[in-house]
CSV table of C-alpha atoms in Angstrom, one decimal:
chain,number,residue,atom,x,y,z
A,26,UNK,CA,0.0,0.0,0.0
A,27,UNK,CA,1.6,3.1,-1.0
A,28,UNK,CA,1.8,6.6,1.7
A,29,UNK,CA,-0.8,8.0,-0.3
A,30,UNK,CA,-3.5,5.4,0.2
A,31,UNK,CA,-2.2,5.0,4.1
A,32,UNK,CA,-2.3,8.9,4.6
A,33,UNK,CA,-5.7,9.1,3.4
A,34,UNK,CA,-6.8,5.9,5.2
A,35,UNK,CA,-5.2,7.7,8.4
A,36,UNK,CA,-6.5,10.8,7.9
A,37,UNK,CA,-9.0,12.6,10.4
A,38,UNK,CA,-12.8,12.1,9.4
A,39,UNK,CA,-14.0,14.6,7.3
A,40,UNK,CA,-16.8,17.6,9.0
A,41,UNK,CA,-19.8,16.2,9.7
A,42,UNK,CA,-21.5,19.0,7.8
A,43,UNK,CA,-20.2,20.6,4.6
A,44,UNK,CA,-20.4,24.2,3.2
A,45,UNK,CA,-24.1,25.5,4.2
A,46,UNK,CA,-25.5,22.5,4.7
A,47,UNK,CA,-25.9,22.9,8.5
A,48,UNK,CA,-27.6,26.1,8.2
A,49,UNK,CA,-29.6,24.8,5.5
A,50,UNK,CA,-30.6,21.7,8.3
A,51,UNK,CA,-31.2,24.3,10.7
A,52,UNK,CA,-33.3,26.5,8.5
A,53,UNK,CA,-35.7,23.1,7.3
A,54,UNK,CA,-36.0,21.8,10.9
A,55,UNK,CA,-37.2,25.1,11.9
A,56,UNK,CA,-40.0,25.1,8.8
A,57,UNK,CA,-40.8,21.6,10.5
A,58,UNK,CA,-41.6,22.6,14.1
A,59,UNK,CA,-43.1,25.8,13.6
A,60,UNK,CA,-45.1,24.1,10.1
A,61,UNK,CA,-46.9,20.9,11.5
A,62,UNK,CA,-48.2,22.9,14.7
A,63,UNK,CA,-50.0,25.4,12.1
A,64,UNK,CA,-51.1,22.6,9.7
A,65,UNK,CA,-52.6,20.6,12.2
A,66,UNK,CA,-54.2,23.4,14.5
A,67,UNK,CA,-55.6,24.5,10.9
A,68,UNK,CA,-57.1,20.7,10.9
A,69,UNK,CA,-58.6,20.7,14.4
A,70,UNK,CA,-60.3,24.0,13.8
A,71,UNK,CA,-61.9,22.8,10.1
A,72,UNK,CA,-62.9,19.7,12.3
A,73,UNK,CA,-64.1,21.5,15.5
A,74,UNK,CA,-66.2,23.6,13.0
A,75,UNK,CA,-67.3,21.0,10.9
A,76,UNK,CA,-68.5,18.7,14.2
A,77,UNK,CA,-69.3,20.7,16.8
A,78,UNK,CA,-73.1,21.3,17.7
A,79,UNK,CA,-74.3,25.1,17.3
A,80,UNK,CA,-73.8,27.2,20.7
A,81,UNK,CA,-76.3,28.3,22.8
A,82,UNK,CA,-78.3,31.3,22.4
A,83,UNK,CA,-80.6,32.9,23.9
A,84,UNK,CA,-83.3,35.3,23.2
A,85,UNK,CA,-85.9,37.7,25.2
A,86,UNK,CA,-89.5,35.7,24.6
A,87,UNK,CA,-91.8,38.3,22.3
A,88,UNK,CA,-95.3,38.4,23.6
A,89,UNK,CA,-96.9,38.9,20.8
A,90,UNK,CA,-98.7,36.2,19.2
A,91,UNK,CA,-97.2,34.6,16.2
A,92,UNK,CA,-99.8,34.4,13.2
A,93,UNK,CA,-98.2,32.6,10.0
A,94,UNK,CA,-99.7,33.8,6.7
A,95,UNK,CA,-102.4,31.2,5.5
A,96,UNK,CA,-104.5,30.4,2.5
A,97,UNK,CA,-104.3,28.4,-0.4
A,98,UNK,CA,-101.8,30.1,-1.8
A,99,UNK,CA,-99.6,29.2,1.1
A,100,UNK,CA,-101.1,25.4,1.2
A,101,UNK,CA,-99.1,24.4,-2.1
A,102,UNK,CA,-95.8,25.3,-0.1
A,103,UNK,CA,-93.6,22.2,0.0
A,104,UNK,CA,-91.1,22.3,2.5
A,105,UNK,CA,-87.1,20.2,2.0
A,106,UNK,CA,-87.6,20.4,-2.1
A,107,UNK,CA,-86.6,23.2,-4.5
A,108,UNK,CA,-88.9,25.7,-4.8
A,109,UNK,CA,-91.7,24.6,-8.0
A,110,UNK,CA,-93.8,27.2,-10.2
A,111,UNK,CA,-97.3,26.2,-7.9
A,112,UNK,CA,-95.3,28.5,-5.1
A,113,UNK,CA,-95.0,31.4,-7.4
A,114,UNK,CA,-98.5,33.0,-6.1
A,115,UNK,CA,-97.0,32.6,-2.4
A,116,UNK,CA,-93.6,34.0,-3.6
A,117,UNK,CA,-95.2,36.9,-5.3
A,118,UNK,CA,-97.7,38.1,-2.1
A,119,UNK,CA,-94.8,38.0,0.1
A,120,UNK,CA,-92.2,40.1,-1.7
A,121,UNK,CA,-95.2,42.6,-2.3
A,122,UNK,CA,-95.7,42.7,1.6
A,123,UNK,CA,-92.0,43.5,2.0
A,124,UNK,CA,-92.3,46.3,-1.1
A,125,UNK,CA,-95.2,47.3,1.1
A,126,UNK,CA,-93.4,48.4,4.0
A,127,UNK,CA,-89.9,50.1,5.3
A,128,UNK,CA,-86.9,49.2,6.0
A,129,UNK,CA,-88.3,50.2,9.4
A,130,UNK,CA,-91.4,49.2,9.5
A,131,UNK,CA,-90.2,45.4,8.9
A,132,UNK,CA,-87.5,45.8,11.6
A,133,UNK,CA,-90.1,47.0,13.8
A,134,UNK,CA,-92.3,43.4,12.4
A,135,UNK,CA,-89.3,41.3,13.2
A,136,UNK,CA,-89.3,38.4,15.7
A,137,UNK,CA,-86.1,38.3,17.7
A,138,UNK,CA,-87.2,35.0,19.8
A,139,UNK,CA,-87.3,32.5,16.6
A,140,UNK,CA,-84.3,30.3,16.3
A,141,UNK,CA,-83.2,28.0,13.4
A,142,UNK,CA,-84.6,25.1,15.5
A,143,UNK,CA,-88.1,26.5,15.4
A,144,UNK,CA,-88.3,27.0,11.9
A,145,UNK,CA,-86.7,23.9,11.0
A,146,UNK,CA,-89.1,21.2,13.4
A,147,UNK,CA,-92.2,23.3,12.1
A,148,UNK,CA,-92.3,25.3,9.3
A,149,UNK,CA,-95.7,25.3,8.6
A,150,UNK,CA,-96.3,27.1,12.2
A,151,UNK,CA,-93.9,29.6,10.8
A,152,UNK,CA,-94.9,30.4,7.7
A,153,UNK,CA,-94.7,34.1,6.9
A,154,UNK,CA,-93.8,35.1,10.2
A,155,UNK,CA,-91.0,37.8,10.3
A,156,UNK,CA,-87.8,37.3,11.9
A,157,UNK,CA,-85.1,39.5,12.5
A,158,UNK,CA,-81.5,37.4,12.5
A,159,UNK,CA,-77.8,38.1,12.5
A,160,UNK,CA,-75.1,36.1,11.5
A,161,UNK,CA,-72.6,36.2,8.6
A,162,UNK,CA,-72.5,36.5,4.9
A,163,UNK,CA,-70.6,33.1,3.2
A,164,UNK,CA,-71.9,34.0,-0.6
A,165,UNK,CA,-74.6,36.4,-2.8
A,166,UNK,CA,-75.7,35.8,-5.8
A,167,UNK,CA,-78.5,37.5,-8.5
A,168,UNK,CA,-80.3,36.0,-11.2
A,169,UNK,CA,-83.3,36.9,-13.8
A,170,UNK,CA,-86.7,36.9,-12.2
A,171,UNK,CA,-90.2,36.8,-13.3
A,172,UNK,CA,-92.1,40.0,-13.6
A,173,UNK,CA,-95.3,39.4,-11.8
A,174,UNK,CA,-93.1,38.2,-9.0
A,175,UNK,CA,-90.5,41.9,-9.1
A,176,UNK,CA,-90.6,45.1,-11.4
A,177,UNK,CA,-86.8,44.7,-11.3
A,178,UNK,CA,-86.7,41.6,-12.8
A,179,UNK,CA,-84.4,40.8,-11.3
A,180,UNK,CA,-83.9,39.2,-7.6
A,181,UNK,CA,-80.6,38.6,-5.3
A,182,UNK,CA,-79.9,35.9,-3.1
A,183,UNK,CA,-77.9,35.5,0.3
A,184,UNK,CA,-76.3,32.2,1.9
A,185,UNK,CA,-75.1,33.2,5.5
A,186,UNK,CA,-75.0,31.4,9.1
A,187,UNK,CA,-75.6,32.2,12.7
A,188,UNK,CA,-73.9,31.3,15.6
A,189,UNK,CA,-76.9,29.4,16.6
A,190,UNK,CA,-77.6,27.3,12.7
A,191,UNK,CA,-73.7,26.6,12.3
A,192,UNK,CA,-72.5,25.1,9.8
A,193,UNK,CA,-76.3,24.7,8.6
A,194,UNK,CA,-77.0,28.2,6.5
A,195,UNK,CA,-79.7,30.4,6.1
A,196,UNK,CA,-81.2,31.9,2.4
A,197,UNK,CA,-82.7,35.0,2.2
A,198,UNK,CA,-84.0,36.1,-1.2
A,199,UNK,CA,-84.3,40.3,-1.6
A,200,UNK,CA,-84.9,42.9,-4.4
A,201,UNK,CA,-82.7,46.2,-3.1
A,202,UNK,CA,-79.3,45.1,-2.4
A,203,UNK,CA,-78.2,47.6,0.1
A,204,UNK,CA,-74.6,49.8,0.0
A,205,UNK,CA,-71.4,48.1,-0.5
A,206,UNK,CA,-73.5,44.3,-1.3
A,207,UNK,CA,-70.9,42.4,-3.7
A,208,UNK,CA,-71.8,39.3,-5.0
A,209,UNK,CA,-69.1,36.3,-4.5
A,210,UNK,CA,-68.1,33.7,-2.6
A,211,UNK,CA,-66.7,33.2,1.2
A,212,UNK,CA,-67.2,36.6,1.6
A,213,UNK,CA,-67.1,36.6,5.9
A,214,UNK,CA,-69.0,39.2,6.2
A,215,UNK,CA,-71.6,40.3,8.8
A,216,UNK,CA,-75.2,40.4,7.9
A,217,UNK,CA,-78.2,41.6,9.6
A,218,UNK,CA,-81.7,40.0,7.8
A,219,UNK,CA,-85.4,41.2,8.1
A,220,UNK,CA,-87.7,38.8,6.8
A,221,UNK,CA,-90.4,36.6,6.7
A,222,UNK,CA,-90.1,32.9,6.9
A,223,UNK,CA,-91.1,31.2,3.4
A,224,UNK,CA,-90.3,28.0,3.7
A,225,UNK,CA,-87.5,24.9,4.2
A,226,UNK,CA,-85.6,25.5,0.3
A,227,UNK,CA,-84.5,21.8,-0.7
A,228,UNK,CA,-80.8,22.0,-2.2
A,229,UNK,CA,-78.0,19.8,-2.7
A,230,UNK,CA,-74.5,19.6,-1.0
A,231,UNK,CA,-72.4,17.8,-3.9
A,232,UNK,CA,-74.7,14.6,-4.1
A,233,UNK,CA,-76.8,14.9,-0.3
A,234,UNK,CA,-80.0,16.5,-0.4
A,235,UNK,CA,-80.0,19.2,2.3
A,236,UNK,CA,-82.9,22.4,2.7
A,237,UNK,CA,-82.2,25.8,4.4
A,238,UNK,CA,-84.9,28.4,6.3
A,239,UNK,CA,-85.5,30.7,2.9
A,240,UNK,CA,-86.4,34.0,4.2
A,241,UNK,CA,-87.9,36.7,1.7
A,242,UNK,CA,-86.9,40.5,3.2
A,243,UNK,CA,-84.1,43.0,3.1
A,244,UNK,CA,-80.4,43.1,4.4
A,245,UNK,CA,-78.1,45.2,5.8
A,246,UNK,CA,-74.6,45.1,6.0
A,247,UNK,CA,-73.0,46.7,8.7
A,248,UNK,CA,-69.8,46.1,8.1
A,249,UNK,CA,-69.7,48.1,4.9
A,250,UNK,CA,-72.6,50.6,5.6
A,251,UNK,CA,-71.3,51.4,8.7
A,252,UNK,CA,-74.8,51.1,10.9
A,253,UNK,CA,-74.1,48.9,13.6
A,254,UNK,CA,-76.9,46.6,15.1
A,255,UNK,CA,-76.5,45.0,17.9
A,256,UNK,CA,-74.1,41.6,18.3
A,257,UNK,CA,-73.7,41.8,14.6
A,258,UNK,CA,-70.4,41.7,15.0
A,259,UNK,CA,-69.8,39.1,17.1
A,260,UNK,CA,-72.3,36.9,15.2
A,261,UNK,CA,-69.4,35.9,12.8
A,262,UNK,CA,-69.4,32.1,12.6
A,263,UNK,CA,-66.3,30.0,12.3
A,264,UNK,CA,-67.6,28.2,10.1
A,265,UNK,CA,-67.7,30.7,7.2
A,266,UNK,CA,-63.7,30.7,7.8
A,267,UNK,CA,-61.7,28.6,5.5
A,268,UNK,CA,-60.8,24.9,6.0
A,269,UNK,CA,-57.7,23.6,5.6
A,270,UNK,CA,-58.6,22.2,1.9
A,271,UNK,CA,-59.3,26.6,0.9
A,272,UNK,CA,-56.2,27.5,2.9
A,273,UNK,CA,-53.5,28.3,0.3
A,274,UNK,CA,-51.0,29.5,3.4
A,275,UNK,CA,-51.6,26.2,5.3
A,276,UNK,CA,-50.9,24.2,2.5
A,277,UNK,CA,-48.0,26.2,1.7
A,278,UNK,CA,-46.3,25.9,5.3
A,279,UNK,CA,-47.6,21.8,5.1
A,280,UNK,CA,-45.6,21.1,2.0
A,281,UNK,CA,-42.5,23.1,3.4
A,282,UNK,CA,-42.6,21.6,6.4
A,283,UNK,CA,-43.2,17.8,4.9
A,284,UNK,CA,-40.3,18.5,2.4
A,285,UNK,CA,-38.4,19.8,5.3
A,286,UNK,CA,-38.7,16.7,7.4
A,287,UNK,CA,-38.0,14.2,4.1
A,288,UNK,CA,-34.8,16.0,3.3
A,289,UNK,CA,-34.0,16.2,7.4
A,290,UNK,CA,-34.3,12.1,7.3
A,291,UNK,CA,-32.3,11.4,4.0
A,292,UNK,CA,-29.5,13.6,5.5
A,293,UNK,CA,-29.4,11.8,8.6
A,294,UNK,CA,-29.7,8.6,6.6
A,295,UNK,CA,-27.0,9.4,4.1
A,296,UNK,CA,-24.4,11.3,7.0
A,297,UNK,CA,-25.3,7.4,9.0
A,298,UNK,CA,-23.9,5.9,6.6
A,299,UNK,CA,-20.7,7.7,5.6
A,300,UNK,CA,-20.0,7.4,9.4
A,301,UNK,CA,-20.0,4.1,9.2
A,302,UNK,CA,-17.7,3.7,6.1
A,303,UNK,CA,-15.1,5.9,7.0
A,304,UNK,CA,-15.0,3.7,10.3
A,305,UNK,CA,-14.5,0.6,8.9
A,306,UNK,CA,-11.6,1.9,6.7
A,307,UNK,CA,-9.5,3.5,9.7
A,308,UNK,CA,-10.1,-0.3,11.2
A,309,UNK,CA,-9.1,-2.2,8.1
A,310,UNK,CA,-6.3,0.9,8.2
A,311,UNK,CA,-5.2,0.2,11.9
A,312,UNK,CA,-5.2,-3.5,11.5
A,313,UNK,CA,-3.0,-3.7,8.3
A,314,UNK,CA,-0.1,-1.3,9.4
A,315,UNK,CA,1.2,-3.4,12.0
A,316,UNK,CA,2.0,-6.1,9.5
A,317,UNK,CA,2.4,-4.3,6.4
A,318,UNK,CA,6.4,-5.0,4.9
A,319,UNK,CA,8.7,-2.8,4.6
A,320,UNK,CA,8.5,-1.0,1.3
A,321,UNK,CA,11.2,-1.7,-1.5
A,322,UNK,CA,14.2,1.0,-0.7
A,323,UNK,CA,13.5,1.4,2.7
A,324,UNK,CA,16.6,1.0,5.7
A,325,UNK,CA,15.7,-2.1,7.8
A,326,UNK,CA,16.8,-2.6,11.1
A,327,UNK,CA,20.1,-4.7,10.3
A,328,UNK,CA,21.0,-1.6,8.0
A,329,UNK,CA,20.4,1.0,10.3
A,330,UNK,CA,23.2,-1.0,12.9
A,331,UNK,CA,25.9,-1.6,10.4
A,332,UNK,CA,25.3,2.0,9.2
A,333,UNK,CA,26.2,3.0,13.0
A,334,UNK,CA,29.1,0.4,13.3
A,335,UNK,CA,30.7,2.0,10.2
A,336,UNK,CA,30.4,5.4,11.8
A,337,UNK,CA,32.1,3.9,14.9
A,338,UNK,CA,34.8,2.6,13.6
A,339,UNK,CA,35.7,5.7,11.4
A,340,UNK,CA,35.7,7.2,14.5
């Protein structure tokens, strides 16, 4: 074995890190810890959300006596379907009723003491009662209507929650959308409804049939019109918030922080392993230089003591 190869078999193990690498390790474990507590907070609230019964709320009774709207009109409501042309007549009466009065005037109508439980275990008891409710704004939306059901011909239409329906929404169907109204999606925004109960709309979530408390009224929006009502905003539901599946941030932080902990373990892995290499050479290295042979050219032992007998007899 040439000095070379036993110099480099001798040598001291190389750094454990090399060039950046440690601050790179450094800089992907801390993605890691502070990632996976964000991504999976960000699960437990989408769950929480998602499973947790709607919170308690009460209300001051009203004593006045609740009188739903009947007549035969109102007896070819069908309550958990879509709504069919036989409702038109019963659609067309009570947006006239809500033309028919002020903003003020229906506030001053409202019921504060109905709940989403009491419209949705008897609607029929309910029918055409107004109800005041707060909650918040998820989307809007417009869309051509009928005229002998609006002059304007044209109707919007409000999906929002309470803190006492969540995650279960509310519709409310209205012909003057008030100041700053924008039509969209997960909008969060608080919304303040006056209206009277129509009926349980049927729709569908992807492929389960589901139904929502369809009030026909007005809105406000005190966010953006700047008139406050009261707990309107506090009435912002988490549910209107976005899951981790609309978080663009959490998935963001997830996948850094999943990369991150890959490329942590295939470092560790791969730095194992050269560890344990270089080891076994300095053994194999330690073992074989106490019996390698002397190399070709090189003084033995015998050589080096007549080379000093030489020197003593010249003396």
């Amino acid at each position: 074995m040439s000095r070379r190869e036993r110099k480099r078999l001798h040598a001291p193990p190389s750094r454990f890190f090399r060039g950046k690498e440690l601050l790179v390790l450094l800089l992907f474990v801390g993605i890691a810890v502070v990632g996976w507590p964000i991504v999976i907070n960000q699960m437990r609230r989408s769950t929480n959300d998602t499973n947790s019964p709607p919170r308690a709320t009460t209300r001051k009774p009203d004593p006045r006596p609740i009188e739903p709207l009947t007549g035969e009109a109102f007896e070819a409501i069908r309550d958990k379907v879509p709504n069919s042309f036989r409702e038109l007549t019963a659609y067309a009466e009570v947006l006239e009723r809500v033309r028919s009065r002020t903003p003020d005037q229906l506030r001053a109508e409202a019921r504060r003491d109905l709940l989403f439980t009491h419209l949705w275990e008897r609607p029929a008891a309910y029918r055409g009662v107004p109800v005041h409710v707060e909650g918040t704004l998820l989307r809007s939306l417009d869309y051509e209507a009928a005229e002998r059901l609006t002059p304007r011909k044209r109707l919007q239409e409000a999906w929002f929650v309470t803190e006492e329906s969540r995650p279960f929404p509310y519709v409310v169907v209205f012909e003057e959308p008030p100041a700053g109204f924008t039509l969209g999606d997960r909008l969060n925004q608080p919304i303040v409804v006056d209206g009277y109960f129509f009926k349980l709309m049927g729709y569908r979530a992807g492929d389960v049939p589901r139904a929502a408390p369809m009030l026909i009224g007005r809105i406000t929006l005190p966010g953006a019109s700047g008139t406050a009502a009261s707990g309107a905003s506090n009435s912002a539901d988490p549910v209107s918030k976005p899951s981790l599946l609309s978080n663009p941030a959490a998935w963001a932080v997830g996948t850094l922080a999943l990369y991150a902990a890959i490329r942590l373990a295939l470092r560790a892995a791969s730095m194992f392993r050269s560890t344990r290499i270089g080891s076994a050479h300095r053994e194999r290295a330690d073992d074989g230089s106490q019996t390698l042979p002397p190399s070709a050219g090189s003084p033995t032992e015998a050589d080096v003591s007549a080379f000093l007998s030489e020197l003593e007899r010249g003396e």
